[in-house]
mmCIF file of C-alpha atoms and ligand atoms in Angstrom:
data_model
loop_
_atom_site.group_PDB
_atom_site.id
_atom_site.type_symbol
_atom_site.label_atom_id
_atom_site.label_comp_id
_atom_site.label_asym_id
_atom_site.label_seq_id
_atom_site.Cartn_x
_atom_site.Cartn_y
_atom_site.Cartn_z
ATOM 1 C CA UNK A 1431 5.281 12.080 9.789
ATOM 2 C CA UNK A 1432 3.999 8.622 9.979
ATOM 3 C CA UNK A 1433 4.185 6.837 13.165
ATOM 4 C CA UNK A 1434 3.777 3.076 12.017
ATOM 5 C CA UNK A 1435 0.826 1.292 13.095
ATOM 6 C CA UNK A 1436 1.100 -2.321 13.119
ATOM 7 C CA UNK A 1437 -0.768 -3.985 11.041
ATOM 8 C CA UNK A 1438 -1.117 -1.394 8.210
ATOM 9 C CA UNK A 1439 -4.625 -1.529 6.728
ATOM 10 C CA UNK A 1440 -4.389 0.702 3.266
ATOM 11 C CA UNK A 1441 -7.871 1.133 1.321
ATOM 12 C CA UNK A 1442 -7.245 2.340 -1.813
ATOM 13 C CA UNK A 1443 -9.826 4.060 -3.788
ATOM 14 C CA UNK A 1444 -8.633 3.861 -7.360
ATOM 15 C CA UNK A 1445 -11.062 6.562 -9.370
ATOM 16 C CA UNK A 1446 -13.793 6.413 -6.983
ATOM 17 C CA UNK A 1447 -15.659 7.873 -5.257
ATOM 18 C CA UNK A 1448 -17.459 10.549 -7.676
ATOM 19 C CA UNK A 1449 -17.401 14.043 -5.487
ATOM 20 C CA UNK A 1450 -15.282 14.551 -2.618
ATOM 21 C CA UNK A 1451 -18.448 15.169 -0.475
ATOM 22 C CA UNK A 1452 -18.799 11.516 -0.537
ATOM 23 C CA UNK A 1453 -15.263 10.796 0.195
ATOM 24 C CA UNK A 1454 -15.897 13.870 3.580
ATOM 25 C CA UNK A 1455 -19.130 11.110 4.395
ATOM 26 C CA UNK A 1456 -17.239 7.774 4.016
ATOM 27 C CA UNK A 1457 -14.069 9.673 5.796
ATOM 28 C CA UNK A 1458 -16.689 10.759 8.914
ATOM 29 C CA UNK A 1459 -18.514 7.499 9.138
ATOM 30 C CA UNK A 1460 -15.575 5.248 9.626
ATOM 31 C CA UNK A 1461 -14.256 8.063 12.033
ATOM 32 C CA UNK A 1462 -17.108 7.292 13.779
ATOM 33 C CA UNK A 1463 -17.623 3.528 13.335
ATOM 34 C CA UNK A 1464 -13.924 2.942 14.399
ATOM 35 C CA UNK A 1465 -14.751 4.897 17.728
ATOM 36 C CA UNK A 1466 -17.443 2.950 19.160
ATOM 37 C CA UNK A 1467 -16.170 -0.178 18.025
ATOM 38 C CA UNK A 1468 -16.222 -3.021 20.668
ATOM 39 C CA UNK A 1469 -12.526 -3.778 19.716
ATOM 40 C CA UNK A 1470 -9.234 -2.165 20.426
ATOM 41 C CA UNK A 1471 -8.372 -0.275 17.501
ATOM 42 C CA UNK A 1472 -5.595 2.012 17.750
ATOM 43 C CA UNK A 1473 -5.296 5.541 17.437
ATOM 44 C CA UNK A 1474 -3.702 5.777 13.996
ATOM 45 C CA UNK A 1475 -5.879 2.790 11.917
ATOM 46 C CA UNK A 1476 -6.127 3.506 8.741
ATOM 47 C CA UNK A 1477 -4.134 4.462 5.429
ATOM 48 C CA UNK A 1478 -6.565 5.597 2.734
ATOM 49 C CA UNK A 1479 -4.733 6.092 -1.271
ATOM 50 C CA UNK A 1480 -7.258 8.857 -2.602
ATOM 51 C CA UNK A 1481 -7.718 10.837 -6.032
ATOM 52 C CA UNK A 1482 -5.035 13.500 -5.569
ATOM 53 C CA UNK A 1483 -7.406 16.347 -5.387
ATOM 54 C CA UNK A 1484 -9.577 14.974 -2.901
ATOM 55 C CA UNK A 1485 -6.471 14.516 -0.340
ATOM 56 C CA UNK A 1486 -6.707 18.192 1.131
ATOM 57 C CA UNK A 1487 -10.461 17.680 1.918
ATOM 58 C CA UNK A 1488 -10.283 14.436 3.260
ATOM 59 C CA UNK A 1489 -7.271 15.266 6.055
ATOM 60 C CA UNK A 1490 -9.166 17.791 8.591
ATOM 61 C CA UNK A 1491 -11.618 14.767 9.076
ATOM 62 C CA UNK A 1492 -9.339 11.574 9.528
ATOM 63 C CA UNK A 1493 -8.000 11.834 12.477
ATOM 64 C CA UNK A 1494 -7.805 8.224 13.122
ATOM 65 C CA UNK A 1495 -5.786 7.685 10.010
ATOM 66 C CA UNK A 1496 -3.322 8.887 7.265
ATOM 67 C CA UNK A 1497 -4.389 10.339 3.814
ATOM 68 C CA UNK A 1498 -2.519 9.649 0.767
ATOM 69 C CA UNK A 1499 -1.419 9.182 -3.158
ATOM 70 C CA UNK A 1500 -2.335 6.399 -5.858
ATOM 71 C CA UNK A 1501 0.964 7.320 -7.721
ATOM 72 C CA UNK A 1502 3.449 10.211 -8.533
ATOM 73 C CA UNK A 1503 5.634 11.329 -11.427
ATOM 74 C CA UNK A 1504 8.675 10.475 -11.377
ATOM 75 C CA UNK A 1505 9.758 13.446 -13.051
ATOM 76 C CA UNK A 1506 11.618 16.796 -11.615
ATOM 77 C CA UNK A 1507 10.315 19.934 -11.142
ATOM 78 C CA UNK A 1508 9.431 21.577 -14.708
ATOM 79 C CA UNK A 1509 7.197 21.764 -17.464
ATOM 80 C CA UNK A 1510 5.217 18.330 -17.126
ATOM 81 C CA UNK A 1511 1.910 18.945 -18.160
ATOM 82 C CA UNK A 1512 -0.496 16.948 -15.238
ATOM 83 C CA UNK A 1513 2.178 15.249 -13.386
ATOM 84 C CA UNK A 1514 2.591 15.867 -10.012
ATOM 85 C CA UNK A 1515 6.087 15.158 -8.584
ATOM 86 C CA UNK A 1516 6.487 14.335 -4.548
ATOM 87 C CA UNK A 1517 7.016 17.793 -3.167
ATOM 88 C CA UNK A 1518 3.925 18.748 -4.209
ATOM 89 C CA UNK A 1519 1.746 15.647 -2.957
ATOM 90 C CA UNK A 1520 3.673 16.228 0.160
ATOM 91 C CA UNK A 1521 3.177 19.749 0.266
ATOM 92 C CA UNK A 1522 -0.436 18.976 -0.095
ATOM 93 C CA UNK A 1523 -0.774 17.301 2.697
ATOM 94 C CA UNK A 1524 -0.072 13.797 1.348
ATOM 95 C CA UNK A 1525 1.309 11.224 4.020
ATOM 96 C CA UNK A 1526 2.574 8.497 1.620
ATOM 97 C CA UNK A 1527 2.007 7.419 -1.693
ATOM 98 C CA UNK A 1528 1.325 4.402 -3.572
ATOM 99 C CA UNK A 1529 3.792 3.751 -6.369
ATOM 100 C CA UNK A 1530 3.796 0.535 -9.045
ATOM 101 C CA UNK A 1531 -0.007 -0.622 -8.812
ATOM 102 C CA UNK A 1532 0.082 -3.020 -11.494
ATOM 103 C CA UNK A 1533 -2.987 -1.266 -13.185
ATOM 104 C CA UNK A 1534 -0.601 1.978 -13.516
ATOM 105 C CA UNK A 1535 1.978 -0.314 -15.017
ATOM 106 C CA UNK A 1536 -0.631 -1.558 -17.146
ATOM 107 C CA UNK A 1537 -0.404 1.779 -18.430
ATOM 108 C CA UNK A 1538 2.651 1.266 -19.512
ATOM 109 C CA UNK A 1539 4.943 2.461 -16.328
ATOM 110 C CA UNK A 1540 8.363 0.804 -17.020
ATOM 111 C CA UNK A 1541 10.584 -0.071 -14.668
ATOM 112 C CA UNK A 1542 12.862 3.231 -15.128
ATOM 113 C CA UNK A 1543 9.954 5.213 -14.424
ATOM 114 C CA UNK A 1544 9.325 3.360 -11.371
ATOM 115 C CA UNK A 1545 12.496 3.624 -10.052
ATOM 116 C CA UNK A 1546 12.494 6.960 -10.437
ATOM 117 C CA UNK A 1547 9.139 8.029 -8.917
ATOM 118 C CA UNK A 1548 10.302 5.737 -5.713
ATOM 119 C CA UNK A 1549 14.009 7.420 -5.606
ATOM 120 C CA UNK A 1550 12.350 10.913 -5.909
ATOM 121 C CA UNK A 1551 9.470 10.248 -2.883
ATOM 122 C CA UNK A 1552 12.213 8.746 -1.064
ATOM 123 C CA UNK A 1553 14.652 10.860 -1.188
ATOM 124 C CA UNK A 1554 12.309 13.773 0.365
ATOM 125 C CA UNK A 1555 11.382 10.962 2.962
ATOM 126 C CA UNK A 1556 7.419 10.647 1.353
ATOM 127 C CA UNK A 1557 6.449 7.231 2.552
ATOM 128 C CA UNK A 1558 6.037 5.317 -0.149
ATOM 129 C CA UNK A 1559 3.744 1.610 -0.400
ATOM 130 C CA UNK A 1560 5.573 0.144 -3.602
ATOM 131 C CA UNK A 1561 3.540 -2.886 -4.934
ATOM 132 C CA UNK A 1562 5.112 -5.940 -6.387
ATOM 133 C CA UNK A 1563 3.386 -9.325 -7.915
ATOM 134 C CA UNK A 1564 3.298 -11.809 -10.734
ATOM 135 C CA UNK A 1565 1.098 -12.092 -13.385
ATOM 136 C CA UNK A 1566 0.443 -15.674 -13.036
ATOM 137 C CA UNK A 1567 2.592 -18.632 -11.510
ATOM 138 C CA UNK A 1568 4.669 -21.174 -12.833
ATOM 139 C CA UNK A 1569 5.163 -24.827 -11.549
ATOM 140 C CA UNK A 1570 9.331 -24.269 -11.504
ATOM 141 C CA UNK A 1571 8.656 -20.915 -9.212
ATOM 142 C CA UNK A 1572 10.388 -19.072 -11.976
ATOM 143 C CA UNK A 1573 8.000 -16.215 -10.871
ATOM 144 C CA UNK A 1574 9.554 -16.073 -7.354
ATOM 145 C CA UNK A 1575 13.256 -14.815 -9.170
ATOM 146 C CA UNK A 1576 11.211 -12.495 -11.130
ATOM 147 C CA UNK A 1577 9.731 -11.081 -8.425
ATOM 148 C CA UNK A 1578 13.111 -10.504 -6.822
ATOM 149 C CA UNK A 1579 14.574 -9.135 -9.488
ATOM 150 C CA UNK A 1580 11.683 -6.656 -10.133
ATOM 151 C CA UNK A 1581 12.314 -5.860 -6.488
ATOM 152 C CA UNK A 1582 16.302 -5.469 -7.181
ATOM 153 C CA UNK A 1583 16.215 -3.289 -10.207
ATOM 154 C CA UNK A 1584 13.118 -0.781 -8.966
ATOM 155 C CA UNK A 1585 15.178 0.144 -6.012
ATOM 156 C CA UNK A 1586 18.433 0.246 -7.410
ATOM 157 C CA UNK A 1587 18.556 4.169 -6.889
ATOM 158 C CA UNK A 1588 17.536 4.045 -3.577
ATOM 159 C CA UNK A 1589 19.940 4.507 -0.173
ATOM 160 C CA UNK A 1590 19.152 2.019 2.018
ATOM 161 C CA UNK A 1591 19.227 4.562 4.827
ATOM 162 C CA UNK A 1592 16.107 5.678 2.999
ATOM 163 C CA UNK A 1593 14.370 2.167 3.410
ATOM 164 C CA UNK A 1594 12.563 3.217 6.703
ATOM 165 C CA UNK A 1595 10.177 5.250 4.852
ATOM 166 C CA UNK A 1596 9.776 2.483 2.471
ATOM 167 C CA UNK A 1597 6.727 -0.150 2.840
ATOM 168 C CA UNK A 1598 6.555 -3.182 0.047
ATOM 169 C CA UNK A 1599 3.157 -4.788 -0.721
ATOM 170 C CA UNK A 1600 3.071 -7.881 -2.321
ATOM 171 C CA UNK A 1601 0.149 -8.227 -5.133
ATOM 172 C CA UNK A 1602 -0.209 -11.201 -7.080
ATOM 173 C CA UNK A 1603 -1.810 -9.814 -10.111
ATOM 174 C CA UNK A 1604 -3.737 -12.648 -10.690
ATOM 175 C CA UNK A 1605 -5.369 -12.213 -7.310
ATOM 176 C CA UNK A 1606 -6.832 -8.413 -7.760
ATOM 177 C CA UNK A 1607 -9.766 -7.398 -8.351
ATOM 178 C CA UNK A 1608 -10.971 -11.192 -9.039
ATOM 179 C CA UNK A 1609 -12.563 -13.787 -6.566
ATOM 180 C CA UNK A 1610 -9.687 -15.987 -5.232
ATOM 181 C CA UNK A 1611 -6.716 -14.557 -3.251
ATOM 182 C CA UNK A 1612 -3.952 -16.141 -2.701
ATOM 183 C CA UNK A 1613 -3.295 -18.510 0.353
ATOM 184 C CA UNK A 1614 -1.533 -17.414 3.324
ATOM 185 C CA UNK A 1615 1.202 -19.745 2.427
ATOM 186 C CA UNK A 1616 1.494 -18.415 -1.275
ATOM 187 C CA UNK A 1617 1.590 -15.099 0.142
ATOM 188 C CA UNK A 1618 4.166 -16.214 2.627
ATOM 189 C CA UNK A 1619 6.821 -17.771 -0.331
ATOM 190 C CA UNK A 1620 6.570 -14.550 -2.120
ATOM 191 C CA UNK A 1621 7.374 -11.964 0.990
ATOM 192 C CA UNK A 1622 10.428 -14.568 1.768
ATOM 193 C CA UNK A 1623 11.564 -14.180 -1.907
ATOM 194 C CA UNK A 1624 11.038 -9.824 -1.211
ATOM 195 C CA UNK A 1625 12.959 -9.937 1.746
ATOM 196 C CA UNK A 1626 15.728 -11.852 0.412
ATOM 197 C CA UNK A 1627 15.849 -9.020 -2.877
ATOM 198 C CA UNK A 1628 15.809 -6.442 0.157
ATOM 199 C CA UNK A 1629 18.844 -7.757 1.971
ATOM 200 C CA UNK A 1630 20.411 -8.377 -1.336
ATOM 201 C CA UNK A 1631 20.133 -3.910 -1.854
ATOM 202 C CA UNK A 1632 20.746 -3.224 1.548
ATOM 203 C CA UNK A 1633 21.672 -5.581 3.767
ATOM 204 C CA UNK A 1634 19.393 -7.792 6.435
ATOM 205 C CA UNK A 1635 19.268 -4.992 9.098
ATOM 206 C CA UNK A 1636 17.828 -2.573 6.405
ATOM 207 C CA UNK A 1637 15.875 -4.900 5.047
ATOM 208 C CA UNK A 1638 13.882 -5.496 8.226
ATOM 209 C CA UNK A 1639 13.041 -2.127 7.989
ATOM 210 C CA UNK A 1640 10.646 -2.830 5.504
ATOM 211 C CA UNK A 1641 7.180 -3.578 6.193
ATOM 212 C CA UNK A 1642 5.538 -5.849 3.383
ATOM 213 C CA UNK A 1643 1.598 -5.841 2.914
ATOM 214 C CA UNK A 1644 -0.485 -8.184 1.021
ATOM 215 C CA UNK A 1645 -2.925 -7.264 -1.640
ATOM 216 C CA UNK A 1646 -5.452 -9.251 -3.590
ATOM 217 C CA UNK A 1647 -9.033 -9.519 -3.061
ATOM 218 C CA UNK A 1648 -8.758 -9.143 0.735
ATOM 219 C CA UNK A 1649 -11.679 -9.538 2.981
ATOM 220 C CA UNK A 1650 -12.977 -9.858 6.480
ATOM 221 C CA UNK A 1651 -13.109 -13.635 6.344
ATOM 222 C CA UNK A 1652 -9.307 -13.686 5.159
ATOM 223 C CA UNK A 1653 -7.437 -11.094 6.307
ATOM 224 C CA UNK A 1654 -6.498 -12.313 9.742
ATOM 225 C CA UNK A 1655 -4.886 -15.206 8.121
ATOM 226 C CA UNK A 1656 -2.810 -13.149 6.119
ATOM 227 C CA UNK A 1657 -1.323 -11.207 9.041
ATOM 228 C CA UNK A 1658 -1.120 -14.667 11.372
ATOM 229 C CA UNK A 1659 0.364 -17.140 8.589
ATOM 230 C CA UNK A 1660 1.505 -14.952 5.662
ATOM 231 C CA UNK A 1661 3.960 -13.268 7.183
ATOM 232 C CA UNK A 1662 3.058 -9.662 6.453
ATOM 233 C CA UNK A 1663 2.671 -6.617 8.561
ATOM 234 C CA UNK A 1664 -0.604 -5.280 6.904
ATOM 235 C CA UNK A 1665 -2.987 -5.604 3.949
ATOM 236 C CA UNK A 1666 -4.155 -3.429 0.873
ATOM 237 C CA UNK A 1667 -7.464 -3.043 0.124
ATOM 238 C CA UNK A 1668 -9.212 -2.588 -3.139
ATOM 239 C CA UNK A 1669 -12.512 -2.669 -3.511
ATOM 240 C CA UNK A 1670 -13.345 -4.088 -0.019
ATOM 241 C CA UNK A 1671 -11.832 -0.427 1.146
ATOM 242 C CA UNK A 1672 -14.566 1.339 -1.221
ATOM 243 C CA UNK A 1673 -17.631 0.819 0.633
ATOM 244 C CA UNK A 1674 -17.410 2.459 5.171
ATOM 245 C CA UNK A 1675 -18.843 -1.371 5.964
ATOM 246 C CA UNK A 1676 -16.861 -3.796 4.136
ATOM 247 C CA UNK A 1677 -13.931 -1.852 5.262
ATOM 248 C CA UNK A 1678 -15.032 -1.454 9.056
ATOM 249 C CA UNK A 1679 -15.113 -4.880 8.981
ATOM 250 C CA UNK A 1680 -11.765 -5.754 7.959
ATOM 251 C CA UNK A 1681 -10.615 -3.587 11.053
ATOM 252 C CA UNK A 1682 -12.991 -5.299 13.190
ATOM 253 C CA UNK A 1683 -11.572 -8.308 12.033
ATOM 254 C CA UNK A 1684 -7.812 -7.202 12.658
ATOM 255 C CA UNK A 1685 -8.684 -6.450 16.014
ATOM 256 C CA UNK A 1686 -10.685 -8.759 17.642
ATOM 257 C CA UNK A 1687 -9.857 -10.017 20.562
ATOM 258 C CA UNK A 1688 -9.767 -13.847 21.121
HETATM 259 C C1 PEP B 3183 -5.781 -3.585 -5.392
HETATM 260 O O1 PEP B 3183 -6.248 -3.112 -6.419
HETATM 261 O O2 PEP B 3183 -4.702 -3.174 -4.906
HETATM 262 C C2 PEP B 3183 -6.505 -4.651 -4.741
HETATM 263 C C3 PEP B 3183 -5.902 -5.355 -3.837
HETATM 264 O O3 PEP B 3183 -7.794 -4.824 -5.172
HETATM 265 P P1 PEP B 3183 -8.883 -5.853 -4.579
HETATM 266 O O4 PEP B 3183 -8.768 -5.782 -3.068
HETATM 267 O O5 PEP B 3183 -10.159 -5.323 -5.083
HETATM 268 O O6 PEP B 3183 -8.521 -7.193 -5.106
#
Protein backbone atom coordinates (compact mmCIF):
# COMPACT_ATOMS: atom_id res chain seq x y z
CA UNK A 1 0.00 0.00 0.00
CA UNK A 2 1.25 3.38 -0.79
CA UNK A 3 1.54 5.84 1.90
CA UNK A 4 1.71 9.24 -0.11
CA UNK A 5 4.77 11.15 0.07
CA UNK A 6 4.46 14.68 -0.68
CA UNK A 7 5.96 15.80 -3.34
CA UNK A 8 5.91 12.63 -5.53
CA UNK A 9 9.14 12.35 -7.52
CA UNK A 10 8.40 9.41 -10.32
CA UNK A 11 11.55 8.47 -12.62
CA UNK A 12 10.46 6.61 -15.27
CA UNK A 13 12.73 4.43 -17.18
CA UNK A 14 11.00 3.85 -20.48
CA UNK A 15 13.13 0.71 -22.18
CA UNK A 16 16.19 1.33 -20.33
CA UNK A 17 18.32 0.26 -18.63
CA UNK A 18 19.76 -2.93 -20.63
CA UNK A 19 20.08 -5.85 -17.73
CA UNK A 20 18.44 -5.65 -14.53
CA UNK A 21 21.90 -5.84 -12.81
CA UNK A 22 22.19 -2.30 -13.74
CA UNK A 23 18.80 -1.36 -12.66
CA UNK A 24 19.99 -3.61 -8.81
CA UNK A 25 23.28 -0.81 -9.14
CA UNK A 26 21.31 2.40 -9.97
CA UNK A 27 18.47 1.02 -7.34
CA UNK A 28 21.55 0.60 -4.50
CA UNK A 29 23.35 3.79 -5.30
CA UNK A 30 20.49 6.15 -4.88
CA UNK A 31 19.60 3.98 -1.73
CA UNK A 32 22.67 5.06 -0.66
CA UNK A 33 23.06 8.62 -2.01
CA UNK A 34 19.57 9.51 -0.56
CA UNK A 35 20.92 8.33 2.96
CA UNK A 36 23.78 10.49 3.49
CA UNK A 37 22.30 13.31 1.89
CA UNK A 38 22.73 16.67 3.78
CA UNK A 39 18.92 17.28 3.26
CA UNK A 40 15.80 15.94 4.81
CA UNK A 41 14.52 13.46 2.55
CA UNK A 42 11.84 11.35 3.73
CA UNK A 43 11.54 7.85 4.27
CA UNK A 44 9.44 6.88 1.26
CA UNK A 45 11.23 9.28 -1.75
CA UNK A 46 11.00 7.86 -4.68
CA UNK A 47 8.53 6.23 -7.35
CA UNK A 48 10.53 4.47 -10.06
CA UNK A 49 8.11 3.13 -13.52
CA UNK A 50 10.44 0.08 -14.57
CA UNK A 51 10.39 -2.63 -17.49
CA UNK A 52 7.85 -5.06 -16.04
CA UNK A 53 10.25 -7.84 -15.58
CA UNK A 54 12.76 -6.00 -13.83
CA UNK A 55 10.08 -4.91 -11.00
CA UNK A 56 10.59 -8.16 -8.79
CA UNK A 57 14.41 -7.57 -8.72
CA UNK A 58 14.40 -4.11 -8.13
CA UNK A 59 11.87 -4.22 -4.79
CA UNK A 60 14.16 -6.15 -2.08
CA UNK A 61 16.62 -3.15 -2.67
CA UNK A 62 14.40 0.11 -2.60
CA UNK A 63 13.53 0.55 0.50
CA UNK A 64 13.39 4.21 0.34
CA UNK A 65 10.91 4.08 -2.47
CA UNK A 66 8.07 2.35 -4.46
CA UNK A 67 8.61 0.14 -7.62
CA UNK A 68 6.29 0.17 -10.42
CA UNK A 69 4.59 -0.23 -14.14
CA UNK A 70 5.04 1.85 -17.50
CA UNK A 71 1.51 0.61 -18.58
CA UNK A 72 -1.03 -2.33 -18.33
CA UNK A 73 -3.62 -4.02 -20.53
CA UNK A 74 -6.63 -3.11 -20.21
CA UNK A 75 -7.92 -6.36 -20.99
CA UNK A 76 -9.50 -9.26 -18.57
CA UNK A 77 -8.09 -12.24 -17.60
CA UNK A 78 -7.75 -14.66 -20.80
CA UNK A 79 -5.96 -15.51 -23.75
CA UNK A 80 -4.00 -12.13 -24.50
CA UNK A 81 -0.88 -13.03 -25.86
CA UNK A 82 1.92 -10.49 -23.87
CA UNK A 83 -0.46 -8.36 -22.06
CA UNK A 84 -0.34 -8.19 -18.61
CA UNK A 85 -3.59 -7.10 -16.86
CA UNK A 86 -3.37 -5.39 -13.10
CA UNK A 87 -3.63 -8.43 -10.92
CA UNK A 88 -0.73 -9.67 -12.18
CA UNK A 89 1.58 -6.41 -12.00
CA UNK A 90 0.16 -6.24 -8.58
CA UNK A 91 0.71 -9.66 -7.76
CA UNK A 92 4.22 -9.06 -8.83
CA UNK A 93 4.96 -6.81 -6.57
CA UNK A 94 4.01 -3.69 -8.55
CA UNK A 95 3.03 -0.55 -6.35
CA UNK A 96 1.37 1.60 -9.08
CA UNK A 97 1.41 1.89 -12.60
CA UNK A 98 1.75 4.39 -15.19
CA UNK A 99 -1.12 4.46 -17.65
CA UNK A 100 -1.58 6.99 -20.95
CA UNK A 101 2.20 8.08 -21.57
CA UNK A 102 1.67 9.82 -24.67
CA UNK A 103 4.46 7.66 -26.38
CA UNK A 104 2.09 4.48 -25.60
CA UNK A 105 -0.72 6.44 -27.16
CA UNK A 106 1.52 7.11 -29.89
CA UNK A 107 1.14 3.58 -30.34
CA UNK A 108 -2.05 3.90 -31.03
CA UNK A 109 -3.81 3.50 -27.35
CA UNK A 110 -7.32 5.04 -27.86
CA UNK A 111 -9.16 6.47 -25.46
CA UNK A 112 -11.44 3.20 -24.81
CA UNK A 113 -8.43 1.36 -24.13
CA UNK A 114 -7.37 3.84 -21.71
CA UNK A 115 -10.29 3.95 -19.89
CA UNK A 116 -10.31 0.61 -19.51
CA UNK A 117 -6.74 -0.16 -18.32
CA UNK A 118 -7.43 2.81 -15.58
CA UNK A 119 -11.05 1.28 -14.53
CA UNK A 120 -9.42 -2.23 -14.29
CA UNK A 121 -6.11 -0.96 -11.97
CA UNK A 122 -8.56 0.97 -10.13
CA UNK A 123 -10.96 -1.07 -9.40
CA UNK A 124 -8.37 -3.61 -7.61
CA UNK A 125 -7.09 -0.31 -5.89
CA UNK A 126 -3.43 -0.45 -8.11
CA UNK A 127 -2.33 3.13 -7.88
CA UNK A 128 -2.36 4.38 -10.97
CA UNK A 129 -0.18 7.88 -12.40
CA UNK A 130 -2.50 8.63 -15.53
CA UNK A 131 -0.74 11.24 -17.80
CA UNK A 132 -2.56 13.92 -19.65
CA UNK A 133 -1.13 16.84 -22.14
CA UNK A 134 -1.51 18.63 -25.43
CA UNK A 135 0.25 18.26 -28.38
CA UNK A 136 0.91 21.81 -28.95
CA UNK A 137 -1.02 25.08 -27.82
CA UNK A 138 -3.31 27.31 -29.35
CA UNK A 139 -3.64 31.17 -28.86
CA UNK A 140 -7.75 30.73 -28.05
CA UNK A 141 -6.68 27.96 -25.19
CA UNK A 142 -8.80 25.58 -27.17
CA UNK A 143 -6.23 22.99 -25.83
CA UNK A 144 -7.22 23.68 -22.18
CA UNK A 145 -11.14 22.13 -23.08
CA UNK A 146 -9.40 19.38 -24.75
CA UNK A 147 -7.50 18.58 -22.06
CA UNK A 148 -10.58 18.45 -19.87
CA UNK A 149 -12.42 16.55 -21.90
CA UNK A 150 -9.63 13.93 -22.41
CA UNK A 151 -9.69 13.98 -18.63
CA UNK A 152 -13.73 13.53 -18.59
CA UNK A 153 -14.08 10.73 -21.03
CA UNK A 154 -10.80 8.50 -19.74
CA UNK A 155 -12.36 8.30 -16.38
CA UNK A 156 -15.79 7.96 -17.20
CA UNK A 157 -15.79 4.26 -15.80
CA UNK A 158 -14.27 5.10 -12.80
CA UNK A 159 -16.11 5.47 -9.05
CA UNK A 160 -15.03 8.37 -7.62
CA UNK A 161 -14.64 6.52 -4.33
CA UNK A 162 -11.82 4.95 -6.32
CA UNK A 163 -10.09 8.43 -6.98
CA UNK A 164 -7.78 8.10 -3.85
CA UNK A 165 -5.68 5.65 -5.54
CA UNK A 166 -5.69 7.81 -8.51
CA UNK A 167 -2.66 10.39 -9.22
CA UNK A 168 -2.95 12.71 -12.61
CA UNK A 169 0.26 14.03 -14.23
CA UNK A 170 0.06 16.68 -16.48
CA UNK A 171 2.51 16.32 -19.71
CA UNK A 172 2.53 18.78 -22.31
CA UNK A 173 3.66 16.71 -25.16
CA UNK A 174 5.44 19.30 -26.65
CA UNK A 175 7.58 19.59 -23.55
CA UNK A 176 9.00 15.76 -23.35
CA UNK A 177 11.82 14.57 -24.14
CA UNK A 178 12.86 18.09 -25.84
CA UNK A 179 14.78 21.13 -24.29
CA UNK A 180 12.12 23.64 -23.06
CA UNK A 181 9.50 22.76 -20.38
CA UNK A 182 6.84 24.49 -19.78
CA UNK A 183 6.63 27.49 -17.28
CA UNK A 184 5.36 27.13 -13.90
CA UNK A 185 2.49 29.26 -14.87
CA UNK A 186 1.65 27.14 -18.09
CA UNK A 187 1.81 24.23 -15.96
CA UNK A 188 -0.36 25.93 -13.43
CA UNK A 189 -3.46 26.85 -16.22
CA UNK A 190 -3.45 23.30 -17.26
CA UNK A 191 -3.73 21.50 -13.56
CA UNK A 192 -6.66 24.28 -12.93
CA UNK A 193 -8.35 23.10 -16.20
CA UNK A 194 -7.66 19.00 -14.63
CA UNK A 195 -9.11 19.82 -11.52
CA UNK A 196 -12.07 21.44 -12.81
CA UNK A 197 -12.66 17.95 -15.32
CA UNK A 198 -12.12 16.12 -11.83
CA UNK A 199 -14.86 17.87 -9.91
CA UNK A 200 -16.92 17.77 -13.00
CA UNK A 201 -16.67 13.30 -12.53
CA UNK A 202 -16.74 13.41 -9.01
CA UNK A 203 -17.35 16.22 -7.26
CA UNK A 204 -14.71 18.92 -5.54
CA UNK A 205 -14.15 16.79 -2.37
CA UNK A 206 -13.11 13.80 -4.64
CA UNK A 207 -11.42 15.71 -6.76
CA UNK A 208 -8.96 16.96 -4.14
CA UNK A 209 -8.13 13.61 -3.74
CA UNK A 210 -6.15 13.68 -6.66
CA UNK A 211 -2.63 14.49 -6.69
CA UNK A 212 -1.47 16.04 -10.16
CA UNK A 213 2.35 15.84 -11.21
CA UNK A 214 4.09 17.65 -13.88
CA UNK A 215 6.10 16.10 -16.61
CA UNK A 216 8.27 17.54 -19.32
CA UNK A 217 11.89 17.84 -19.41
CA UNK A 218 12.20 18.33 -15.64
CA UNK A 219 15.43 19.16 -14.01
CA UNK A 220 17.25 20.22 -10.91
CA UNK A 221 17.31 23.87 -11.91
CA UNK A 222 13.37 23.74 -12.48
CA UNK A 223 11.73 21.51 -10.51
CA UNK A 224 11.32 23.49 -7.34
CA UNK A 225 9.44 25.98 -9.30
CA UNK A 226 7.10 23.58 -10.45
CA UNK A 227 6.11 22.37 -6.97
CA UNK A 228 6.22 26.27 -5.48
CA UNK A 229 4.30 28.09 -8.48
CA UNK A 230 2.75 25.33 -10.63
CA UNK A 231 0.58 24.08 -8.41
CA UNK A 232 1.40 20.38 -8.44
CA UNK A 233 2.15 17.88 -5.79
CA UNK A 234 5.15 16.13 -7.58
CA UNK A 235 7.04 15.73 -10.86
CA UNK A 236 7.75 12.90 -13.51
CA UNK A 237 10.91 12.28 -14.65
CA UNK A 238 12.14 11.07 -17.96
CA UNK A 239 15.34 10.99 -18.84
CA UNK A 240 16.68 13.14 -15.92
CA UNK A 241 15.42 9.87 -13.75
CA UNK A 242 17.78 7.55 -16.05
CA UNK A 243 21.08 8.41 -14.85
CA UNK A 244 21.58 7.83 -10.08
CA UNK A 245 23.07 11.71 -10.40
CA UNK A 246 20.80 13.71 -12.40
CA UNK A 247 18.11 12.13 -10.43
CA UNK A 248 19.78 12.57 -6.86
CA UNK A 249 19.81 15.89 -7.71
CA UNK A 250 16.33 16.58 -8.38
CA UNK A 251 15.70 15.19 -4.74
CA UNK A 252 18.35 17.29 -3.43
CA UNK A 253 16.73 19.99 -5.01
CA UNK A 254 13.13 19.14 -3.58
CA UNK A 255 14.52 19.14 -0.32
CA UNK A 256 16.72 21.71 0.43
CA UNK A 257 16.33 23.61 3.08
CA UNK A 258 16.28 27.47 2.77
C1 LIG B 1 8.39 11.61 -19.83
O1 LIG B 1 8.70 10.91 -20.78
O2 LIG B 1 7.40 11.34 -19.10
C2 LIG B 1 9.19 12.78 -19.55
C3 LIG B 1 8.73 13.68 -18.75
O3 LIG B 1 10.40 12.82 -20.20
P1 LIG B 1 11.55 13.93 -20.03
O4 LIG B 1 11.67 14.20 -18.54
O5 LIG B 1 12.74 13.27 -20.59
O6 LIG B 1 11.10 15.13 -20.78
Amino acid sequence: MIKRTSPIIVGNWKSTPRTKEEGIKFIKQLEKKIATSKNKIPKKAYFIAAPDIFIPHLIPHAKRGYIGAENVSGLELGQHTGMEIPSQLQSGGADFTIIGHSEVRKLGETVEARAQKVANALHIKLTTILCFGEHKRDKEGKYLEELENDVKNTLSLVKRELFSNLIVAYEPVWAIGGAVPATASECFEAVIAIRRALASLGGIDYAKKVQILYGGTVSKDNAKAFLEEGGVDGLLIGRSSQEVSTFVDILNAVYTQK
